[in-house]
mmCIF file of C-alpha atoms in Angstrom:
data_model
loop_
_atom_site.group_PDB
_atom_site.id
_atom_site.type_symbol
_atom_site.label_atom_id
_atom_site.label_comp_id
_atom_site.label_asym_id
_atom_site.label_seq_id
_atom_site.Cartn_x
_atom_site.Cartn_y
_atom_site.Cartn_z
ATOM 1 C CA UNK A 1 -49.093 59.808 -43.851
ATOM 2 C CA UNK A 2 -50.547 59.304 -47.248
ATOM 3 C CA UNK A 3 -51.315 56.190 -49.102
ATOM 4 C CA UNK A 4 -52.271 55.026 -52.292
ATOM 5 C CA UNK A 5 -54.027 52.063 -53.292
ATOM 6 C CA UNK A 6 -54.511 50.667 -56.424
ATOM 7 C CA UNK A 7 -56.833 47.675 -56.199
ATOM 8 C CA UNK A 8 -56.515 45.802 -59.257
ATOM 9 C CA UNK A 9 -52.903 44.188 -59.346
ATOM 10 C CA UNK A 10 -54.083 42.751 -63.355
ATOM 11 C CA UNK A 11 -56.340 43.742 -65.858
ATOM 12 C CA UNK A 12 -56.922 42.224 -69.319
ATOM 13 C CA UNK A 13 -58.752 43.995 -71.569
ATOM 14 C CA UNK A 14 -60.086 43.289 -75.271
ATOM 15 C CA UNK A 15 -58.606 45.788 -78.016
ATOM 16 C CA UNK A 16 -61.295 48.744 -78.918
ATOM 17 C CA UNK A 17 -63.005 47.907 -75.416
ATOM 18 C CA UNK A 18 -63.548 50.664 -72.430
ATOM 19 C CA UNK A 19 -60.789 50.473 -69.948
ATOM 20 C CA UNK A 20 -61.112 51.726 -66.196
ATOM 21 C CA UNK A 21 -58.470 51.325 -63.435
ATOM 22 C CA UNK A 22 -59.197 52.249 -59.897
ATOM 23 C CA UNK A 23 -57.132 54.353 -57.315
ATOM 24 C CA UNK A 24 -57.982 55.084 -53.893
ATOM 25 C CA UNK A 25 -56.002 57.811 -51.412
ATOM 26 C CA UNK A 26 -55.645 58.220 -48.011
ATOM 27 C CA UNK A 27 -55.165 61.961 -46.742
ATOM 28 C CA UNK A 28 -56.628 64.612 -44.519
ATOM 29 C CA UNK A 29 -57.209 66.963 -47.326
ATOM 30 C CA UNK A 30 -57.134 66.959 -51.263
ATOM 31 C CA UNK A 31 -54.217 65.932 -52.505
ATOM 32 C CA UNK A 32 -52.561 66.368 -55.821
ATOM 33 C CA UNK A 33 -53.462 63.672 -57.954
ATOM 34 C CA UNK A 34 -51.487 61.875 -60.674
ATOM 35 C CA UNK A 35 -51.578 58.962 -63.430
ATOM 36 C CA UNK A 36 -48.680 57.757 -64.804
ATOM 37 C CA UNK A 37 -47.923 55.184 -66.897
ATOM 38 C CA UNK A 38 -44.895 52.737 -67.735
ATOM 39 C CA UNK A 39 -43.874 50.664 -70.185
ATOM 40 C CA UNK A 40 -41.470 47.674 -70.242
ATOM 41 C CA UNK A 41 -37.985 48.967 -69.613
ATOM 42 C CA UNK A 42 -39.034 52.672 -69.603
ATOM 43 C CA UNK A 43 -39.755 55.685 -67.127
ATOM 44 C CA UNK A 44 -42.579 57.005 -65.816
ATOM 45 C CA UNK A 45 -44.498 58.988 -68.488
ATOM 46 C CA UNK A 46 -48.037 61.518 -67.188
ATOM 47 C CA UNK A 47 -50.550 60.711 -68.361
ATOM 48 C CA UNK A 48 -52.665 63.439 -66.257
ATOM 49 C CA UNK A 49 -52.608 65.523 -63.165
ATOM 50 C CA UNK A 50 -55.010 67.229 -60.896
ATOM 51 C CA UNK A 51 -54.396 69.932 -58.929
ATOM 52 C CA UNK A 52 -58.173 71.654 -58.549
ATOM 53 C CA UNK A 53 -61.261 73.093 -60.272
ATOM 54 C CA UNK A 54 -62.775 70.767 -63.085
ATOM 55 C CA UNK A 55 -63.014 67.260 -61.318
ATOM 56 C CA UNK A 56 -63.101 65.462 -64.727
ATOM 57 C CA UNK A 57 -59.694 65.606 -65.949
ATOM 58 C CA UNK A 58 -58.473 65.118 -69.396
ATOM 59 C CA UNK A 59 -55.244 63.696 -70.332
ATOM 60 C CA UNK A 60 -52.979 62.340 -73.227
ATOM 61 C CA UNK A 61 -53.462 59.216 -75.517
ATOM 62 C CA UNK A 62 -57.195 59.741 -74.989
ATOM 63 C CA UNK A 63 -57.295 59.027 -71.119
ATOM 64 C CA UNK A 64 -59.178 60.841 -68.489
ATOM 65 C CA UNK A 65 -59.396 60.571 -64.824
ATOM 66 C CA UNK A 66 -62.089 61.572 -62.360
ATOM 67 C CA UNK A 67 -61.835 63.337 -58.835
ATOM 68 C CA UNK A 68 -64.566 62.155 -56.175
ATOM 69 C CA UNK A 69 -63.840 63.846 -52.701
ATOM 70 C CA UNK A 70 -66.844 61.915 -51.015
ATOM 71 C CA UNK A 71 -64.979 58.730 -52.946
ATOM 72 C CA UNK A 72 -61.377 59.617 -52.418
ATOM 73 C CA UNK A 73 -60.699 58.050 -55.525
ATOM 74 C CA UNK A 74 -59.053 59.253 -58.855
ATOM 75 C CA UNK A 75 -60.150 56.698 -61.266
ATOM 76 C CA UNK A 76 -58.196 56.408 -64.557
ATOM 77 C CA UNK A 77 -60.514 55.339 -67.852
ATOM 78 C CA UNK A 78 -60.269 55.255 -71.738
ATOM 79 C CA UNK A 79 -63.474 54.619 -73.507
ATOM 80 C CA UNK A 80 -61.602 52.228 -76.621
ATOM 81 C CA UNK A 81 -58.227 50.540 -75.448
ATOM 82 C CA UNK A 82 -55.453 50.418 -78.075
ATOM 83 C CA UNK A 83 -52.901 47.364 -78.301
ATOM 84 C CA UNK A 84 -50.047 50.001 -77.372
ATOM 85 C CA UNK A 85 -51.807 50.827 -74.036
ATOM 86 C CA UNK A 86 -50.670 47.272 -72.242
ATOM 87 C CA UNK A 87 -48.563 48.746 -69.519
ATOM 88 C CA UNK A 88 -48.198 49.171 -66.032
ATOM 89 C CA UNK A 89 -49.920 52.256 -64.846
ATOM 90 C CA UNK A 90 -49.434 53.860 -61.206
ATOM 91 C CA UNK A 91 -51.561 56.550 -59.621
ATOM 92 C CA UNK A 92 -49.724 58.866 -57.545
ATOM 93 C CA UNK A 93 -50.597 61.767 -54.772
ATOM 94 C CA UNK A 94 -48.762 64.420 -53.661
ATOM 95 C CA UNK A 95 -49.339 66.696 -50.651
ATOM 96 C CA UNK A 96 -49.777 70.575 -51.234
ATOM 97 C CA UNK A 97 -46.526 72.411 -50.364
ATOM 98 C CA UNK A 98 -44.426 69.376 -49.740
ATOM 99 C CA UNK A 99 -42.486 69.790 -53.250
ATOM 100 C CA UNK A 100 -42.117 67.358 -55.264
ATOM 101 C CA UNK A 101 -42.915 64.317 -53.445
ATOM 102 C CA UNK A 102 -44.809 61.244 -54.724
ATOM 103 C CA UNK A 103 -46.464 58.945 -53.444
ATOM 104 C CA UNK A 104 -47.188 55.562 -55.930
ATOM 105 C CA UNK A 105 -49.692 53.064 -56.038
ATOM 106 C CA UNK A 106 -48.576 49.377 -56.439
ATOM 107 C CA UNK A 107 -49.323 49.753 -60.182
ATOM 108 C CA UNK A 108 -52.315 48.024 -62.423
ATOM 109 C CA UNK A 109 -50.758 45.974 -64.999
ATOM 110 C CA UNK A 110 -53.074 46.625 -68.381
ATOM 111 C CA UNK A 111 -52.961 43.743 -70.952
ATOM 112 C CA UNK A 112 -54.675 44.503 -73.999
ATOM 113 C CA UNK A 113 -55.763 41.166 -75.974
ATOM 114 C CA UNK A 114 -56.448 41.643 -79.990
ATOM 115 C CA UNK B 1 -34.713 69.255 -75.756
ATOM 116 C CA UNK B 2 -33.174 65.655 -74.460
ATOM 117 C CA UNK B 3 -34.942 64.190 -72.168
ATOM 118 C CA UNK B 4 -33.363 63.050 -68.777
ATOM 119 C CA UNK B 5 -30.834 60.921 -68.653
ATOM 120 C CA UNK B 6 -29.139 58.450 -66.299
ATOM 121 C CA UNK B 7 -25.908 56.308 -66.379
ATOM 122 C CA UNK B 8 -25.288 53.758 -66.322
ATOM 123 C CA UNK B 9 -28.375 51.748 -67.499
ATOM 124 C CA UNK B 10 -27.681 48.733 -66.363
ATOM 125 C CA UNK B 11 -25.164 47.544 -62.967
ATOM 126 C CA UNK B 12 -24.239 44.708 -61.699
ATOM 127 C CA UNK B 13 -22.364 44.970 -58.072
ATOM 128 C CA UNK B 14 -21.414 42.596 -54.994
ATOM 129 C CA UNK B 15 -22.626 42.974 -51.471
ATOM 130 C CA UNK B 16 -20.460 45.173 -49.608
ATOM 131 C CA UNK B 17 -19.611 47.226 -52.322
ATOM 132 C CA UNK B 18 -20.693 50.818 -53.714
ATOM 133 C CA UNK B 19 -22.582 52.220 -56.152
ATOM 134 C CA UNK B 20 -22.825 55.832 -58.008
ATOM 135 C CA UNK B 21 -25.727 56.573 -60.253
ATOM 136 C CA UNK B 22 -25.541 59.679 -62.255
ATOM 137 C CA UNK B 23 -28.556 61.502 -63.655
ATOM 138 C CA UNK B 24 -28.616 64.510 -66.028
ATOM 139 C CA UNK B 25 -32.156 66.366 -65.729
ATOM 140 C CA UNK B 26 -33.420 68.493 -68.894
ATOM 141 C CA UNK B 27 -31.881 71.323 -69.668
ATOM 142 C CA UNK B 28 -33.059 73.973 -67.591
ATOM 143 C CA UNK B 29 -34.337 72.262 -65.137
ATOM 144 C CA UNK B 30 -33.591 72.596 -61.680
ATOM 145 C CA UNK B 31 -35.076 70.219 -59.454
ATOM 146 C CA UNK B 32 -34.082 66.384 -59.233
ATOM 147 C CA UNK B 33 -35.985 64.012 -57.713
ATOM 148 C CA UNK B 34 -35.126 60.004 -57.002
ATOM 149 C CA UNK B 35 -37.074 57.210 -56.531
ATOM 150 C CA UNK B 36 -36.019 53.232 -56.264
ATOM 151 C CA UNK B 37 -38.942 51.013 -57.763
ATOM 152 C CA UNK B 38 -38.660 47.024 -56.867
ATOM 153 C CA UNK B 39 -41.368 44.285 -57.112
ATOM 154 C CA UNK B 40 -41.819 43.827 -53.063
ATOM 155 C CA UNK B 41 -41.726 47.356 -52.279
ATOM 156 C CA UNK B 42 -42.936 49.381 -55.599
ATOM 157 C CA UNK B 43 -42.015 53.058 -56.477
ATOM 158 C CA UNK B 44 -40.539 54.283 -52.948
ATOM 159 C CA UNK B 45 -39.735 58.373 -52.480
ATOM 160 C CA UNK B 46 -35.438 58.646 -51.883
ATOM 161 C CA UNK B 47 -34.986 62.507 -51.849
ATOM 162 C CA UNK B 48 -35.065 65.274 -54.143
ATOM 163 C CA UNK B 49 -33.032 68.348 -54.790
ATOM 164 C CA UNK B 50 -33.514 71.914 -55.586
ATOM 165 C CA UNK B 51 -30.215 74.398 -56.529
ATOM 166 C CA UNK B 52 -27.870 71.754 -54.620
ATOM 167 C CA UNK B 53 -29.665 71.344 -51.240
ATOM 168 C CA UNK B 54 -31.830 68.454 -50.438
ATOM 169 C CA UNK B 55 -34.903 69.374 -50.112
ATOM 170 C CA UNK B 56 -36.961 66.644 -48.909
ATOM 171 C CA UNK B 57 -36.207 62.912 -48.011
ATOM 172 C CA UNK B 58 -37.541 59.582 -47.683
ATOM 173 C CA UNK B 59 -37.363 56.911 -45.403
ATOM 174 C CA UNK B 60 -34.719 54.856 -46.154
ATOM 175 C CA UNK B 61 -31.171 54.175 -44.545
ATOM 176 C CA UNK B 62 -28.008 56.286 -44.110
ATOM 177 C CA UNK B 63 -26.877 54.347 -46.930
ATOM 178 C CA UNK B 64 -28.250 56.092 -49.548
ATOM 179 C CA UNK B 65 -27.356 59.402 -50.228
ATOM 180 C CA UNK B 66 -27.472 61.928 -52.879
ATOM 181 C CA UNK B 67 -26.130 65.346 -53.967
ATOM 182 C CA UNK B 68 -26.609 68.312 -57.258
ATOM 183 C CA UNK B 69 -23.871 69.899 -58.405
ATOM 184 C CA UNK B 70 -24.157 73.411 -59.910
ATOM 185 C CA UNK B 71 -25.116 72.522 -63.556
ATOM 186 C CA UNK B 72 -27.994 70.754 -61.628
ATOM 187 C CA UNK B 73 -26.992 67.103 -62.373
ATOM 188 C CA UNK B 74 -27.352 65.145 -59.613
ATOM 189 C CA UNK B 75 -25.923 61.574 -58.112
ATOM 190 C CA UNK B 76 -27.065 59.260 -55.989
ATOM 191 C CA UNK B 77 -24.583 57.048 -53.623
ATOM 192 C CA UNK B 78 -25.489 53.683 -52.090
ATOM 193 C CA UNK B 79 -23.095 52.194 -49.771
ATOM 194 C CA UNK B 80 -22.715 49.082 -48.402
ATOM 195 C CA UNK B 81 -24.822 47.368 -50.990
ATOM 196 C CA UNK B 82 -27.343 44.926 -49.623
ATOM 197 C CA UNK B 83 -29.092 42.102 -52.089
ATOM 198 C CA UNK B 84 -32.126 44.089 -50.636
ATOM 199 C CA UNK B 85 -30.851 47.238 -52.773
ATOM 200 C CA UNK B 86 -31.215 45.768 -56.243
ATOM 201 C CA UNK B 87 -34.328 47.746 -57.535
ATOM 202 C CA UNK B 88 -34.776 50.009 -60.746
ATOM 203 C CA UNK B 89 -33.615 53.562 -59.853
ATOM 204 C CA UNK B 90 -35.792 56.392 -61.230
ATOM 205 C CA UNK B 91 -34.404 59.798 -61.627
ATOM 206 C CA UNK B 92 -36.836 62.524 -62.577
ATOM 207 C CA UNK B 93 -36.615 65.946 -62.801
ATOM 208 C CA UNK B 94 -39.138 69.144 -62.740
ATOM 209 C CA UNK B 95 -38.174 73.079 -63.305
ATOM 210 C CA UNK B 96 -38.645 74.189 -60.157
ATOM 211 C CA UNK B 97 -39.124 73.206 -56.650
ATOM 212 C CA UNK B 98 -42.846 73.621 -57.173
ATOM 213 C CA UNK B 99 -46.226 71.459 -56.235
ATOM 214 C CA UNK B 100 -47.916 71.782 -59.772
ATOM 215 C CA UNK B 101 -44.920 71.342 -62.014
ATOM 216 C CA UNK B 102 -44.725 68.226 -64.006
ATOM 217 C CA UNK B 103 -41.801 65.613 -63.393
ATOM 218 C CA UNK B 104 -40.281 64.008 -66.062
ATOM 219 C CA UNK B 105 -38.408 60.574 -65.659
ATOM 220 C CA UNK B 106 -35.901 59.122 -67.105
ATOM 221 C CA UNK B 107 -35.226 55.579 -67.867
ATOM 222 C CA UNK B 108 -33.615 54.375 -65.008
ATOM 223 C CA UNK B 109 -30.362 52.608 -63.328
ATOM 224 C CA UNK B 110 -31.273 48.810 -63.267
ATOM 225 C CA UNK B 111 -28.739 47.668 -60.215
ATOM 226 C CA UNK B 112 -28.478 44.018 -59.434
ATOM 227 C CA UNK B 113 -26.524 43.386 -56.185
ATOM 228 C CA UNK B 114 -25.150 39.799 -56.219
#
């Protein structure tokens, strides 16, 4: 079975500073990949999605995420962090041909500090 | 378009008792998809459903079970409610029953079980 992990339970970042959150997967082949974020009393908004080709992916609100096979990671990253990004954010896999099926992280709590 | 909605927003219920959650994906959209999220156990797969068949299921008890009605709006039925069972539930839904299409949330069901 798949599994996501998302190392970093906190992170507190300054406002206008670089912001990277780790995810790592577990699965016998390339998944489909997924950041999505949350904030307080809300849903689950995407931020970005991989499927295949280009391994750097770009996203909304300025965030990007980058596929390394050899790493099995899909790290999430915004080069200047805004006060309205505090938020939990989850990465998410699903497998190919299983629907639509998603497998979360634990979530990365992002506190942005002015 | 509106985006997905669920009622109610907020429950409170007893052990023992039942629970319907009612979620209305975007129109057009076919597919529904559940998840519960709670601190212990984070976002956790319940089932999903395409053109009133369930499609695909997670692991969690009997309890819990779901159906789509024709108009594709969809419910979700706990029984037996356990203290275990309070949790936000997410309700998100996608236009079809394929890998690469995007699933949007809605705000959630907040159910406290007393």
């Amino acid at each position: 079975a798949q599994s996501v992990t998302q190392p970093d339970i906190h992170i507190t970042v300054s406002e206008g500073a670089s912001l990277e959150l780790r995810c790592n997967y577990s699965y016998g082949a390339t998944p489909y990949l997924f950041w999505y974020v949350q904030s307080p009393g809300q849903g689950l908004q995407l931020l970005l999605k991989y499927f295949s080709g280009d391994t750097l992916v770009q996203g909304i609100k300025g965030f990007e995420a980058e596929f390394k096979r050899s790493q099995s990671s899909f790290n999430l990253r915004k080069p200047s962090v805004h006060w309205s990004d505090a938020a939990e954010y989850f990465c998410a896999v699903a497998r190919p041909a299983a629907g639509n099926k998603l497998t979360f992280g634990g979530g990365t709590r992002v506190l942005v500090k002015p | 378009k509106a985006g997905v909605t669920q009622t109610p927003r907020y429950l409170i219920k007893t052990r023992g008792q039942q629970v319907t959650l009612s979620c209305s994906p975007i129109s057009g959209h076919r597919s529904v998809s559940w998840y519960q999220q709670t601190p212990g156990q984070g976002l956790q797969f319940l089932f999903e459903y395409f053109s009133e068949t369930q499609r695909n299921k997670g692991n969690f008890p009997g309890r819990f079970s779901g159906r789509q009605f024709s108009n594709s709006r969809s419910e979700m039925n706990v029984s037996t409610l356990e203290l275990g069972d309070s949790a936000l539930y997410l309700c998100a839904s996608s236009q079809q029953r394929a890998d690469q299409e995007t699933q949007y949330f809605g705000p959630g069901t907040r159910l406290l079980v007393l």
